[in-house]
Tab-separated table of C-alpha atoms and ligand atoms in Angstrom:
chain	number	residue	atom	x	y	z
A	754	MET	CA	-22.165	-3.758	-6.441
A	755	SER	CA	-21.271	-0.099	-4.985
A	756	THR	CA	-20.690	3.275	-5.928
A	757	ILE	CA	-17.555	4.888	-4.571
A	758	THR	CA	-16.326	8.518	-5.500
A	759	VAL	CA	-12.322	8.721	-5.015
A	760	THR	CA	-10.159	11.544	-5.527
A	761	VAL	CA	-6.855	10.040	-7.572
A	762	ASN	CA	-3.927	12.285	-8.957
A	763	GLY	CA	-6.034	15.452	-8.253
A	764	LYS	CA	-8.775	13.816	-10.637
A	765	SER	CA	-12.314	12.689	-8.860
A	766	TYR	CA	-13.872	9.368	-10.197
A	767	THR	CA	-17.204	8.017	-9.507
A	768	LYS	CA	-17.184	4.048	-10.647
A	769	GLU	CA	-19.225	1.118	-9.790
A	770	VAL	CA	-17.242	-1.626	-8.064
A	771	GLU	CA	-18.017	-4.997	-6.919
A	772	GLY	CA	-17.433	-5.541	-3.096
A	773	ARG	CA	-14.208	-7.562	-3.391
A	774	THR	CA	-12.747	-5.753	-5.853
A	775	LEU	CA	-9.037	-5.114	-4.429
A	776	LEU	CA	-8.067	-1.408	-4.436
A	777	VAL	CA	-5.025	-1.828	-6.482
A	778	HIS	CA	-6.654	-4.041	-8.937
A	779	PHE	CA	-9.762	-0.602	-9.109
A	780	LEU	CA	-6.558	1.345	-9.919
A	781	ARG	CA	-4.675	-0.736	-12.349
A	782	ASP	CA	-8.146	-2.135	-14.161
A	783	THR	CA	-10.301	0.561	-13.765
A	784	LEU	CA	-8.604	3.473	-14.192
A	785	GLY	CA	-5.610	2.372	-15.961
A	786	LEU	CA	-3.208	3.103	-13.634
A	787	THR	CA	-1.004	0.486	-13.965
A	788	GLY	CA	2.183	2.222	-11.636
A	789	THR	CA	1.204	0.478	-9.152
A	790	HIS	CA	2.704	-3.107	-9.247
A	791	VAL	CA	1.492	-6.362	-7.789
A	792	GLY	CA	4.263	-8.223	-6.487
A	793	CYS	CA	2.916	-10.775	-4.380
A	794	ASP	CA	-0.091	-12.801	-2.614
A	795	THR	CA	0.702	-12.203	1.122
A	796	SER	CA	0.656	-8.254	1.771
A	797	SER	CA	4.378	-8.715	1.839
A	798	CYS	CA	6.386	-6.537	-0.922
A	799	GLY	CA	4.633	-3.252	-0.891
A	800	ALA	CA	4.808	-2.864	-5.011
A	801	CYS	CA	1.270	-1.923	-4.339
A	802	THR	CA	2.332	0.786	-2.041
A	803	ILE	CA	-0.047	3.754	-2.805
A	804	HIS	CA	-1.089	7.169	-0.463
A	805	LEU	CA	-4.650	7.073	0.613
A	806	ASP	CA	-5.441	10.480	2.599
A	807	GLY	CA	-1.889	10.997	2.570
A	808	ARG	CA	-0.208	8.041	4.479
A	809	ALA	CA	1.028	4.960	2.553
A	810	VAL	CA	-0.651	1.783	2.645
A	811	LYS	CA	-0.504	-1.508	0.245
A	812	SER	CA	-3.351	-1.478	-1.552
A	813	CYS	CA	-3.681	-5.305	-2.714
A	814	SER	CA	-4.502	-5.357	1.088
A	815	MET	CA	-7.524	-3.099	1.054
A	816	LEU	CA	-11.091	-3.079	-1.129
A	817	ALA	CA	-11.789	-0.175	-3.272
A	818	ALA	CA	-14.769	0.142	-1.401
A	819	GLN	CA	-12.604	1.247	2.015
A	820	ALA	CA	-11.526	4.042	-0.328
A	821	ASP	CA	-14.552	5.250	-0.871
A	822	GLY	CA	-14.134	9.284	0.132
A	823	SER	CA	-10.669	9.197	0.249
A	824	ILE	CA	-7.976	11.301	-1.324
A	825	LEU	CA	-5.425	8.929	-3.269
A	826	THR	CA	-2.243	9.791	-5.041
A	827	THR	CA	-0.499	6.740	-6.994
A	828	ILE	CA	3.399	6.521	-8.636
A	829	GLU	CA	2.011	8.979	-11.654
A	830	GLY	CA	0.591	11.546	-9.301
A	831	LEU	CA	3.861	12.484	-7.888
A	832	ALA	CA	4.679	14.043	-11.537
A	833	PRO	CA	1.389	15.616	-12.533
A	834	GLY	CA	3.314	18.253	-14.681
A	835	GLY	CA	5.856	15.865	-16.371
A	836	GLU	CA	8.532	17.053	-13.637
A	837	LEU	CA	10.077	14.484	-11.799
A	838	HIS	CA	9.657	14.272	-8.016
A	839	PRO	CA	13.132	15.001	-6.193
A	840	LEU	CA	12.827	11.355	-5.052
A	841	GLN	CA	12.549	10.150	-8.893
A	842	VAL	CA	15.285	11.947	-9.636
A	843	ALA	CA	17.034	10.887	-6.914
A	844	PHE	CA	16.481	7.161	-7.653
A	845	ASN	CA	17.853	7.958	-11.098
A	846	ASP	CA	20.956	9.539	-10.120
A	847	GLU	CA	21.573	6.949	-7.603
A	848	HIS	CA	20.865	4.042	-9.431
A	849	GLY	CA	18.005	2.497	-7.059
A	850	LEU	CA	16.368	0.746	-9.935
A	851	GLN	CA	17.353	-2.610	-11.662
A	852	CYS	CA	14.645	-3.644	-12.993
A	853	GLY	CA	12.349	-0.587	-11.248
A	854	PHE	CA	9.043	-3.116	-10.428
A	855	CYS	CA	9.650	-2.329	-6.970
A	856	THR	CA	10.411	1.336	-7.832
A	857	PRO	CA	6.838	2.758	-7.442
A	858	GLY	CA	6.130	1.093	-3.962
A	859	MET	CA	9.737	2.551	-2.882
A	860	ILE	CA	8.870	6.311	-3.602
A	861	MET	CA	5.710	6.026	-2.363
A	862	THR	CA	6.785	4.838	0.764
A	863	ALA	CA	9.924	6.897	0.941
A	864	ALA	CA	7.862	10.181	0.439
A	865	ASP	CA	5.457	9.130	3.182
A	866	LEU	CA	8.457	8.387	5.465
A	867	LEU	CA	10.535	11.768	4.584
A	868	SER	CA	6.744	13.596	5.040
A	869	GLN	CA	6.759	12.595	8.318
A	870	ASN	CA	10.943	12.684	9.068
A	871	PRO	CA	12.494	15.177	6.191
A	872	ASN	CA	16.185	13.876	8.085
A	873	PRO	CA	16.105	10.517	8.798
A	874	THR	CA	18.703	8.277	9.341
A	875	GLU	CA	20.207	5.585	7.115
A	876	ARG	CA	18.740	3.467	9.898
A	877	GLU	CA	15.022	5.117	9.754
A	878	ILE	CA	15.227	4.916	6.335
A	879	ARG	CA	16.585	1.096	6.197
A	880	GLU	CA	13.486	0.701	8.895
A	881	GLY	CA	11.235	2.822	6.937
A	882	LEU	CA	11.781	0.406	4.243
A	883	GLU	CA	10.661	-2.856	6.089
A	884	GLY	CA	7.102	-3.183	4.613
A	885	ASN	CA	8.784	-3.307	0.759
A	886	ILE	CA	10.984	-5.787	-0.675
A	887	CYS	CA	13.455	-5.438	-3.791
A	888	ARG	CA	15.292	-7.841	-5.415
A	889	CYS	CA	17.690	-6.753	-7.366
A	890	THR	CA	19.242	-3.814	-6.182
A	891	GLY	CA	20.326	-5.217	-2.565
A	892	TYR	CA	18.727	-2.290	-1.224
A	893	HIS	CA	21.613	0.629	-0.879
A	894	ASN	CA	21.224	2.546	-3.781
A	895	ILE	CA	17.940	3.180	-2.463
A	896	VAL	CA	18.840	3.858	0.650
A	897	ARG	CA	21.438	6.067	-0.730
A	898	ALA	CA	18.637	7.793	-3.529
A	899	ILE	CA	16.318	8.442	-0.288
A	900	GLN	CA	18.968	10.077	1.570
A	901	LEU	CA	20.430	12.548	-1.360
A	902	ALA	CA	16.280	13.048	-1.999
A	903	ALA	CA	16.321	14.244	1.807
A	904	GLU	CA	19.340	16.160	1.510
A	905	ARG	CA	17.904	17.966	-1.501
A	906	THR	CA	14.741	18.716	-0.361
A	907	ALA	CA	15.956	19.923	3.189
A	908	GLY	CA	13.480	22.529	4.656
A	909	VAL	CA	11.491	22.555	1.026
A	910	PRO	CA	8.167	21.692	1.982
A	911	ALA	CA	6.627	19.381	0.135
B	682	MET	CA	-5.510	-13.417	-5.623
B	683	ILE	CA	-9.153	-12.342	-5.381
B	684	PRO	CA	-11.629	-12.953	-2.722
B	685	GLN	CA	-15.341	-14.537	-2.923
B	686	LYS	CA	-18.239	-11.956	-3.990
B	687	VAL	CA	-18.902	-10.254	-0.748
B	688	ASP	CA	-21.254	-7.573	-0.558
B	689	TYR	CA	-19.596	-4.298	1.560
B	690	LYS	CA	-21.761	-1.966	3.666
B	691	ARG	CA	-19.936	1.070	5.790
B	692	ALA	CA	-21.465	1.550	8.764
B	693	GLY	CA	-21.897	5.026	10.103
B	694	SER	CA	-22.496	4.304	14.280
B	695	VAL	CA	-21.694	1.417	16.759
B	696	ALA	CA	-25.521	1.213	16.700
B	697	GLU	CA	-25.864	1.075	13.025
B	698	ALA	CA	-22.572	-1.875	12.941
B	699	LEU	CA	-24.669	-3.571	15.736
B	700	SER	CA	-27.665	-4.001	13.834
B	701	LEU	CA	-26.290	-5.516	10.793
B	702	LEU	CA	-24.277	-7.959	12.455
B	703	SER	CA	-27.647	-8.930	13.752
B	704	ALA	CA	-29.450	-9.357	10.787
B	705	ASN	CA	-26.803	-10.819	9.075
B	706	PRO	CA	-25.314	-13.848	10.900
B	707	ASP	CA	-22.505	-14.636	7.993
B	708	ALA	CA	-21.205	-10.990	7.869
B	709	LYS	CA	-18.156	-10.228	9.276
B	710	ILE	CA	-16.854	-6.324	10.724
B	711	LEU	CA	-13.831	-5.309	8.168
B	712	ALA	CA	-11.724	-2.452	10.171
B	713	GLY	CA	-8.487	-2.398	9.268
B	714	GLY	CA	-8.727	-5.380	6.658
B	715	HIS	CA	-5.070	-6.709	7.398
B	716	SER	CA	-5.734	-10.111	8.631
B	717	LEU	CA	-9.470	-10.261	7.467
B	718	ILE	CA	-8.614	-9.217	3.825
B	719	PRO	CA	-5.466	-11.309	3.150
B	720	ALA	CA	-7.600	-14.165	5.031
B	721	MET	CA	-10.150	-13.404	1.716
B	722	LYS	CA	-7.617	-13.394	-0.897
B	723	LEU	CA	-6.343	-16.577	0.140
B	724	ARG	CA	-10.559	-17.853	0.879
B	725	LEU	CA	-9.700	-19.245	4.229
B	726	ASN	CA	-12.734	-16.371	5.156
B	727	SER	CA	-16.012	-16.113	3.060
B	728	PRO	CA	-18.069	-13.787	4.711
B	729	SER	CA	-21.551	-12.805	2.653
B	730	LEU	CA	-21.426	-9.247	4.155
B	731	LEU	CA	-18.305	-6.948	5.641
B	732	ILE	CA	-19.877	-4.131	7.561
B	733	ASP	CA	-16.741	-1.861	7.954
B	734	ILE	CA	-16.448	-0.021	11.077
B	735	ALA	CA	-12.615	1.827	10.097
B	736	ARG	CA	-14.670	5.099	9.736
B	737	ILE	CA	-16.802	5.388	12.644
B	738	SER	CA	-15.700	8.028	14.216
B	739	GLU	CA	-17.037	6.854	18.129
B	740	LEU	CA	-14.392	3.934	17.302
B	741	ARG	CA	-11.675	6.014	16.495
B	742	PHE	CA	-10.323	8.227	19.397
B	743	ILE	CA	-7.693	8.176	22.161
B	744	HIS	CA	-8.517	10.076	25.383
B	745	GLU	CA	-7.431	10.000	29.141
B	746	GLN	CA	-9.809	8.636	31.135
B	747	ASP	CA	-8.902	8.690	35.305
B	748	GLY	CA	-5.675	8.761	34.863
B	749	GLY	CA	-5.206	6.146	32.297
B	750	VAL	CA	-6.138	5.851	28.380
B	751	LYS	CA	-8.872	4.661	26.542
B	752	ILE	CA	-8.231	3.618	23.184
B	753	GLY	CA	-11.233	3.338	20.243
B	754	ALA	CA	-11.095	0.155	18.544
B	755	ALA	CA	-10.681	1.381	15.118
B	756	SER	CA	-7.369	3.452	16.384
B	757	THR	CA	-4.757	2.810	13.869
B	758	HIS	CA	-1.759	0.921	15.189
B	759	HIS	CA	0.193	4.103	14.199
B	760	ASP	CA	-2.175	6.720	15.921
B	761	ILE	CA	-1.548	4.318	18.949
B	762	VAL	CA	2.355	4.584	18.592
B	763	SER	CA	1.812	8.783	17.800
B	764	ASN	CA	0.548	9.227	21.171
B	765	ALA	CA	2.422	11.348	23.280
B	766	THR	CA	0.617	10.135	26.555
B	767	ILE	CA	0.248	6.912	25.590
B	768	ARG	CA	4.104	6.823	25.020
B	769	GLU	CA	5.180	8.369	28.436
B	770	LEU	CA	2.545	6.263	30.667
B	771	TYR	CA	3.292	2.888	28.758
B	772	PRO	CA	6.474	2.553	26.941
B	773	ALA	CA	5.620	-1.378	26.280
B	774	MET	CA	2.878	-0.112	23.901
B	775	ALA	CA	4.929	2.269	21.863
B	776	GLU	CA	7.830	-0.743	21.729
B	777	ALA	CA	5.411	-2.919	20.482
B	778	GLY	CA	3.065	-1.003	17.867
B	779	GLU	CA	6.305	0.087	16.435
B	780	LEU	CA	7.552	-3.519	15.848
B	781	ILE	CA	3.898	-4.753	14.280
B	782	GLY	CA	4.350	-5.017	10.586
B	783	ASP	CA	5.515	-1.767	8.742
B	784	THR	CA	4.555	1.282	7.964
B	785	GLN	CA	2.095	0.752	5.747
B	786	VAL	CA	0.507	-2.132	7.866
B	787	ARG	CA	0.539	0.237	10.973
B	788	ASN	CA	-1.136	3.332	8.743
B	789	VAL	CA	-4.366	0.974	7.952
B	790	GLY	CA	-4.700	-1.997	11.084
B	791	THR	CA	-6.427	-0.929	14.491
B	792	ILE	CA	-5.679	-2.420	17.628
B	793	GLY	CA	-9.570	-3.404	17.959
B	794	GLY	CA	-8.978	-5.888	15.275
B	795	SER	CA	-6.282	-7.431	16.096
B	796	ILE	CA	-7.314	-8.279	19.305
B	797	ALA	CA	-10.641	-9.625	17.806
B	798	HIS	CA	-8.646	-11.553	15.405
B	799	ALA	CA	-6.474	-13.218	18.312
B	800	ASP	CA	-3.675	-14.094	16.123
B	801	PRO	CA	-1.138	-16.494	18.748
B	802	SER	CA	1.624	-14.153	17.375
B	803	ALA	CA	0.048	-10.621	17.447
B	804	ASP	CA	2.097	-8.199	19.527
B	805	TRP	CA	-1.182	-6.270	21.497
B	806	PRO	CA	-2.570	-9.242	23.266
B	807	ALA	CA	0.571	-9.576	25.102
B	808	VAL	CA	0.963	-6.100	26.188
B	809	LEU	CA	-2.659	-5.415	26.988
B	810	LEU	CA	-2.821	-8.887	29.584
B	811	ALA	CA	0.789	-7.070	31.016
B	812	LEU	CA	-0.871	-3.702	31.789
B	813	GLY	CA	-4.501	-5.077	32.960
B	814	ALA	CA	-6.009	-3.732	30.289
B	815	THR	CA	-10.378	-3.838	30.041
B	816	ILE	CA	-12.004	-4.548	26.838
B	817	ASN	CA	-14.778	-2.773	26.548
B	818	VAL	CA	-17.265	-4.480	24.239
B	819	GLU	CA	-20.510	-3.945	22.914
B	820	GLY	CA	-23.339	-6.411	21.552
B	821	PRO	CA	-27.358	-7.182	21.288
B	822	ALA	CA	-27.487	-7.555	25.183
B	823	GLY	CA	-25.832	-4.119	24.999
B	824	ALA	CA	-22.173	-3.055	26.708
B	825	HIS	CA	-20.001	-4.651	29.037
B	826	ASP	CA	-16.432	-5.467	30.328
B	827	ILE	CA	-13.797	-7.807	29.638
B	828	PRO	CA	-10.881	-7.987	31.462
B	829	ALA	CA	-8.076	-8.801	29.053
B	830	SER	CA	-7.165	-12.051	31.187
B	831	GLU	CA	-10.434	-13.319	30.479
B	832	PHE	CA	-10.505	-12.052	26.764
B	833	PHE	CA	-8.149	-14.398	24.610
B	834	THR	CA	-9.627	-17.820	25.440
B	835	GLY	CA	-7.251	-19.681	22.855
B	836	PHE	CA	-6.126	-20.274	18.676
B	837	PHE	CA	-7.830	-17.130	17.485
B	838	SER	CA	-9.882	-17.106	19.827
B	839	THR	CA	-11.766	-14.735	22.381
B	840	ALA	CA	-14.593	-14.371	24.574
B	841	LEU	CA	-16.732	-12.742	22.340
B	842	GLU	CA	-19.957	-13.479	21.754
B	843	GLU	CA	-21.686	-14.038	18.484
B	844	GLY	CA	-22.887	-10.385	17.421
B	845	GLU	CA	-20.892	-8.523	19.735
B	846	ILE	CA	-18.038	-5.887	18.722
B	847	VAL	CA	-15.008	-4.642	20.589
B	848	THR	CA	-15.613	-0.268	20.772
B	849	ALA	CA	-12.491	0.006	22.870
B	850	ILE	CA	-9.134	-0.860	25.138
B	851	THR	CA	-8.999	0.766	28.507
B	852	LEU	CA	-5.650	1.329	29.928
B	853	PRO	CA	-5.769	1.734	33.874
B	854	ALA	CA	-3.863	4.752	35.807
B	855	PRO	CA	0.287	3.630	36.010
B	856	SER	CA	0.856	3.941	39.720
B	857	ALA	CA	3.644	6.036	40.072
B	858	ALA	CA	6.877	3.701	39.794
B	859	HIS	CA	4.915	1.507	36.755
B	860	GLN	CA	7.552	0.496	34.490
B	861	SER	CA	6.813	-1.633	31.442
B	862	ALA	CA	8.447	-2.805	28.434
B	863	TYR	CA	7.943	-5.408	25.336
B	864	LYS	CA	10.637	-7.201	23.764
B	865	LYS	CA	10.526	-9.572	21.003
B	866	PHE	CA	11.914	-11.671	18.452
B	867	MET	CA	9.941	-11.523	15.224
B	868	GLN	CA	9.744	-13.737	12.407
B	869	PRO	CA	12.075	-12.132	9.592
B	870	ALA	CA	9.704	-11.877	6.426
B	871	SER	CA	5.988	-11.325	8.373
B	872	ARG	CA	7.737	-9.940	11.412
B	873	PHE	CA	4.911	-11.708	13.698
B	874	ALA	CA	6.293	-12.442	17.364
B	875	ILE	CA	8.182	-16.239	17.524
B	876	VAL	CA	8.143	-15.077	20.745
B	877	GLY	CA	7.125	-11.354	22.277
B	878	CYS	CA	7.343	-10.653	25.830
B	879	ALA	CA	5.468	-7.818	27.938
B	880	VAL	CA	6.390	-6.987	31.178
B	881	ALA	CA	4.662	-3.993	33.818
B	882	ILE	CA	6.412	-3.896	36.988
B	883	VAL	CA	6.007	-1.330	39.900
B	884	ALA	CA	9.773	-1.377	41.952
B	885	ASP	CA	8.886	0.820	45.072
B	886	GLY	CA	12.220	2.110	47.000
B	887	GLY	CA	13.987	-0.694	44.765
B	888	THR	CA	11.616	-3.972	45.875
B	889	ILE	CA	9.080	-5.343	43.258
B	890	THR	CA	5.916	-4.761	44.572
B	891	ASP	CA	4.333	-5.945	41.584
B	892	ALA	CA	4.520	-7.567	38.228
B	893	LYS	CA	2.598	-8.839	35.066
B	894	VAL	CA	4.491	-11.092	32.919
B	895	ALA	CA	2.937	-11.914	29.120
B	896	PHE	CA	3.482	-13.688	26.226
B	897	THR	CA	2.042	-13.828	22.482
B	898	GLY	CA	3.919	-16.234	20.123
B	899	VAL	CA	4.725	-18.987	22.905
B	900	SER	CA	1.145	-20.676	23.035
B	901	ASP	CA	-2.123	-21.353	21.309
B	902	ALA	CA	-3.021	-17.679	22.715
B	903	ALA	CA	-1.373	-14.747	25.055
B	904	PHE	CA	-0.844	-15.476	27.968
B	905	LEU	CA	0.138	-14.115	31.565
B	906	ASP	CA	2.994	-16.196	33.144
B	907	GLU	CA	1.518	-16.004	37.001
B	908	ALA	CA	5.230	-18.170	37.840
B	909	VAL	CA	7.364	-15.512	36.421
B	910	ALA	CA	5.420	-12.664	38.081
B	911	ALA	CA	5.169	-14.715	41.850
B	912	ALA	CA	8.825	-15.228	41.131
B	913	LEU	CA	9.642	-10.989	40.868
B	914	ILE	CA	7.193	-9.765	43.540
B	915	GLY	CA	8.807	-8.928	46.843
B	916	GLN	CA	12.308	-9.292	45.796
B	917	PRO	CA	14.460	-6.617	44.936
B	918	ALA	CA	14.831	-5.228	41.360
B	919	ILE	CA	18.484	-6.900	40.625
B	920	PRO	CA	19.537	-8.854	38.173
B	921	GLU	CA	19.793	-11.783	40.078
B	922	THR	CA	15.933	-11.782	40.799
B	923	ILE	CA	15.527	-11.307	36.890
B	924	GLU	CA	17.624	-14.209	36.345
B	925	ALA	CA	15.724	-16.422	38.310
B	926	ALA	CA	12.170	-14.922	37.174
B	927	ALA	CA	12.849	-14.945	33.782
B	928	ASN	CA	14.428	-18.698	34.230
B	929	ALA	CA	10.748	-19.881	34.937
B	930	ALA	CA	9.192	-18.469	31.838
B	931	ALA	CA	7.181	-21.041	29.825
B	932	GLU	CA	7.533	-23.672	32.815
B	933	GLY	CA	4.975	-26.105	33.544
B	934	ASP	CA	1.836	-27.270	31.731
B	935	ILE	CA	1.396	-24.557	29.321
B	936	HIS	CA	1.239	-25.707	25.424
B	937	ILE	CA	4.698	-24.545	23.473
B	938	ASN	CA	4.135	-23.953	19.845
B	939	GLU	CA	5.925	-25.458	17.219
B	940	ASP	CA	6.676	-24.421	13.325
B	941	HIS	CA	9.337	-24.268	11.083
B	942	PHE	CA	10.884	-21.594	12.741
B	943	ALA	CA	10.876	-22.196	16.133
B	944	SER	CA	10.637	-25.571	17.759
B	945	GLN	CA	9.136	-26.198	21.176
B	946	ALA	CA	12.738	-26.045	23.222
B	947	TYR	CA	14.037	-23.179	21.263
B	948	ARG	CA	10.974	-21.175	21.642
B	949	LYS	CA	10.849	-22.143	25.664
B	950	HIS	CA	14.508	-20.826	25.668
B	951	LEU	CA	13.662	-17.749	23.633
B	952	ALA	CA	10.671	-17.009	25.870
B	953	LYS	CA	13.636	-16.929	28.689
B	954	VAL	CA	15.859	-14.721	27.036
B	955	TYR	CA	12.989	-12.335	26.087
B	956	ALA	CA	11.595	-11.880	29.398
B	957	LYS	CA	15.045	-11.536	30.849
B	958	ARG	CA	15.737	-8.883	28.248
B	959	ALA	CA	12.330	-6.757	29.035
B	960	LEU	CA	12.630	-7.073	32.948
B	961	VAL	CA	16.287	-5.851	32.665
B	962	GLU	CA	14.523	-2.723	30.652
B	963	ALA	CA	11.734	-2.169	32.692
B	964	CYS	CA	13.929	-2.307	35.898
B	965	GLY	CA	16.075	0.077	34.416
B	966	LEU	CA	19.416	-2.360	34.846
C	1432	LIG	C1	2.276	-8.099	6.283
C	1432	LIG	C2	1.596	-7.972	7.523
C	1432	LIG	C3	2.208	-7.569	8.681
C	1432	LIG	C4	2.031	-7.864	10.331
C	1432	LIG	N1	2.787	-8.366	11.126
C	1432	LIG	C5	2.262	-8.285	12.475
C	1432	LIG	C6	3.224	-7.977	13.285
C	1432	LIG	O1	4.456	-8.346	13.054
C	1432	LIG	N2	2.020	-8.096	14.713
C	1432	LIG	C7	0.880	-8.008	14.899
C	1432	LIG	O2	0.362	-7.841	15.474
C	1432	LIG	N3	0.338	-7.899	13.901
C	1432	LIG	C8	0.833	-7.927	12.630
C	1432	LIG	N4	-0.196	-8.166	10.816
C	1432	LIG	C9	-1.732	-7.839	11.504
C	1432	LIG	C10	-2.335	-6.627	11.570
C	1432	LIG	O3	-1.746	-6.049	12.528
C	1432	LIG	C11	-3.747	-6.358	11.246
C	1432	LIG	O4	-3.866	-5.372	11.284
C	1432	LIG	C12	-4.646	-7.022	12.800
C	1432	LIG	O5	-4.100	-8.045	12.857
C	1432	LIG	C13	-6.099	-6.892	12.260
C	1432	LIG	O6	-6.360	-5.719	12.432
C	1432	LIG	P1	-7.672	-4.777	11.219
C	1432	LIG	O7	-7.782	-3.852	11.684
C	1432	LIG	O8	-6.842	-4.599	9.955
C	1432	LIG	O9	-8.419	-5.977	11.436
C	1432	LIG	P2	-9.494	-6.668	10.276
C	1432	LIG	O10	-8.323	-7.513	9.399
C	1432	LIG	O11	-10.078	-6.025	9.771
C	1432	LIG	O12	-10.192	-7.973	11.013
C	1432	LIG	C14	-9.704	-8.711	11.956
C	1432	LIG	C15	-10.655	-9.567	12.730
C	1432	LIG	O13	-11.406	-9.133	13.595
C	1432	LIG	C16	-12.098	-8.536	13.543
C	1432	LIG	N5	-12.834	-7.450	13.893
C	1432	LIG	C17	-11.922	-6.245	13.447
C	1432	LIG	N6	-12.153	-4.908	14.140
C	1432	LIG	C18	-13.123	-5.605	15.386
C	1432	LIG	C19	-14.362	-5.345	16.515
C	1432	LIG	N7	-13.587	-3.595	16.671
C	1432	LIG	N8	-14.501	-6.197	16.963
C	1432	LIG	C20	-15.018	-7.288	16.579
C	1432	LIG	N9	-14.436	-7.564	15.591
C	1432	LIG	C21	-13.500	-7.176	15.246
C	1432	LIG	C22	-12.987	-8.786	12.160
C	1432	LIG	O14	-14.107	-9.469	11.692
C	1432	LIG	C23	-11.986	-9.798	11.750
C	1432	LIG	O15	-12.694	-11.214	12.004
C	1432	LIG	C24	0.593	-8.063	9.785
C	1432	LIG	C25	-0.575	-7.674	9.161
C	1432	LIG	C26	-0.118	-7.792	7.559
C	1432	LIG	C27	-0.880	-7.597	6.678
C	1433	LIG	S1	1.333	-6.726	-3.968
C	1433	LIG	FE1	0.596	-5.821	-2.308
C	1433	LIG	S2	2.737	-6.298	-0.682
C	1433	LIG	FE2	3.126	-7.544	-2.109
C	1434	LIG	S1	14.734	-2.829	-8.816
C	1434	LIG	FE1	14.155	-4.984	-9.690
C	1434	LIG	S2	13.020	-5.392	-7.589
C	1434	LIG	FE2	13.595	-3.257	-7.141
């Protein structure tokens, strides 16, 4: 066991973890933040995507211990006061989800993309979503939602 | 999918990582973990101890050195592709790095981990071979250098000895007329290379004076294809030269991989096609 301290969605936690505990299980089972999903066993689907020190990562492919000392944001952290993040509003407006299983990961990846490239082209959005799989939508409305969020937030610092 | 029980220690320095490694023969170095953790989840690998080197600051740097660039082993793929000097001096590095996995993988995976793992389909090995890189290594016997051409010894195998770690990768200064390119035909789901070709050429006044052509995905390990290079050196940088040189790719006494994505014959064909594309780009044709 080791003790880790992480800041998740603005709140600091110090917890005991087993060496083998995956970060996604720490978030879901230890902290109860079940918005981060597990969609595969092969590091492919991106449903587990969160931000680690500001960058999108697959939390199923990391140990909780690797995150010790880091600042994490999960999908729950995007709407802290209950007011939806522009990406969440845009996914709603553009029908960017059907079952919603992939959505937290899609939004966390998109948030990283927009923070680096506030005005991405359609192609850049599609390439940026390479690590996220959606079995429902066919991606078009996800891409449109990200375009809409980019338009609405253009020039507005995140 | 949960790994077997394992201890975790974060090393604060290279010296600490080396001493932990020598004291624990079943330990494994952990960098990004993006090859090792998936393998541990599948229980293909079950070390007793993980020695995390990802946050050792003396391993995470990119700086210019003697006209070339030295890259710390714990630099992520993203660190590398977003470095302006690397993009300018070695276009093949940027092209290859941008095609590794996806954003999330590039944010975490490291170049040192990629080459130590030596997946036969990994992208960096081919580029490092074509650019004539040197792998800087440290171990119980001290520090030493291994040319990339001697580093990748076989299927998931390298010249690293027990207890050694990669500390950095040194890219030599490119000469004035140096150009490089990387092209890959990727596995559509994992984005690993079915065939990847890295080329580095020097074309002086229209004549190719030096050339290195390397493949990944084609054989057990990334390799330099000497026959292609030989067909380029001394020749004019024109389409006919490239056509002839590319046709020499993956011939001779080379074991060609085969799997359910690509037969041997198809891989051989792809090697020629991707050699041609990479050479056309490097020659600016
Ligand atoms: C979904 C997905 C897609 C991917 N697609 C691609 C792709 O298209 N192309 C590609 O090239 N790769 C791809 N990868 C692999 C990725 O690039 C890995 O990050 C990389 O292969 C390993 O780097 P790491 O830092 O994660 O190493 P780790 O997983 O931490 O380590 C890998 C191995 O190297 C050893 N090691 C690590 N660092 C050192 C060191 N400094 N010295 C000595 N030994 C060390 C470890 O002990 C372990 O055995 C993909 C991975 C995933 C999960
Ligand atoms: S659960 Fe992490 S990539 Fe699928
Ligand atoms: S909305 Fe169902 S998986 Fe994407």
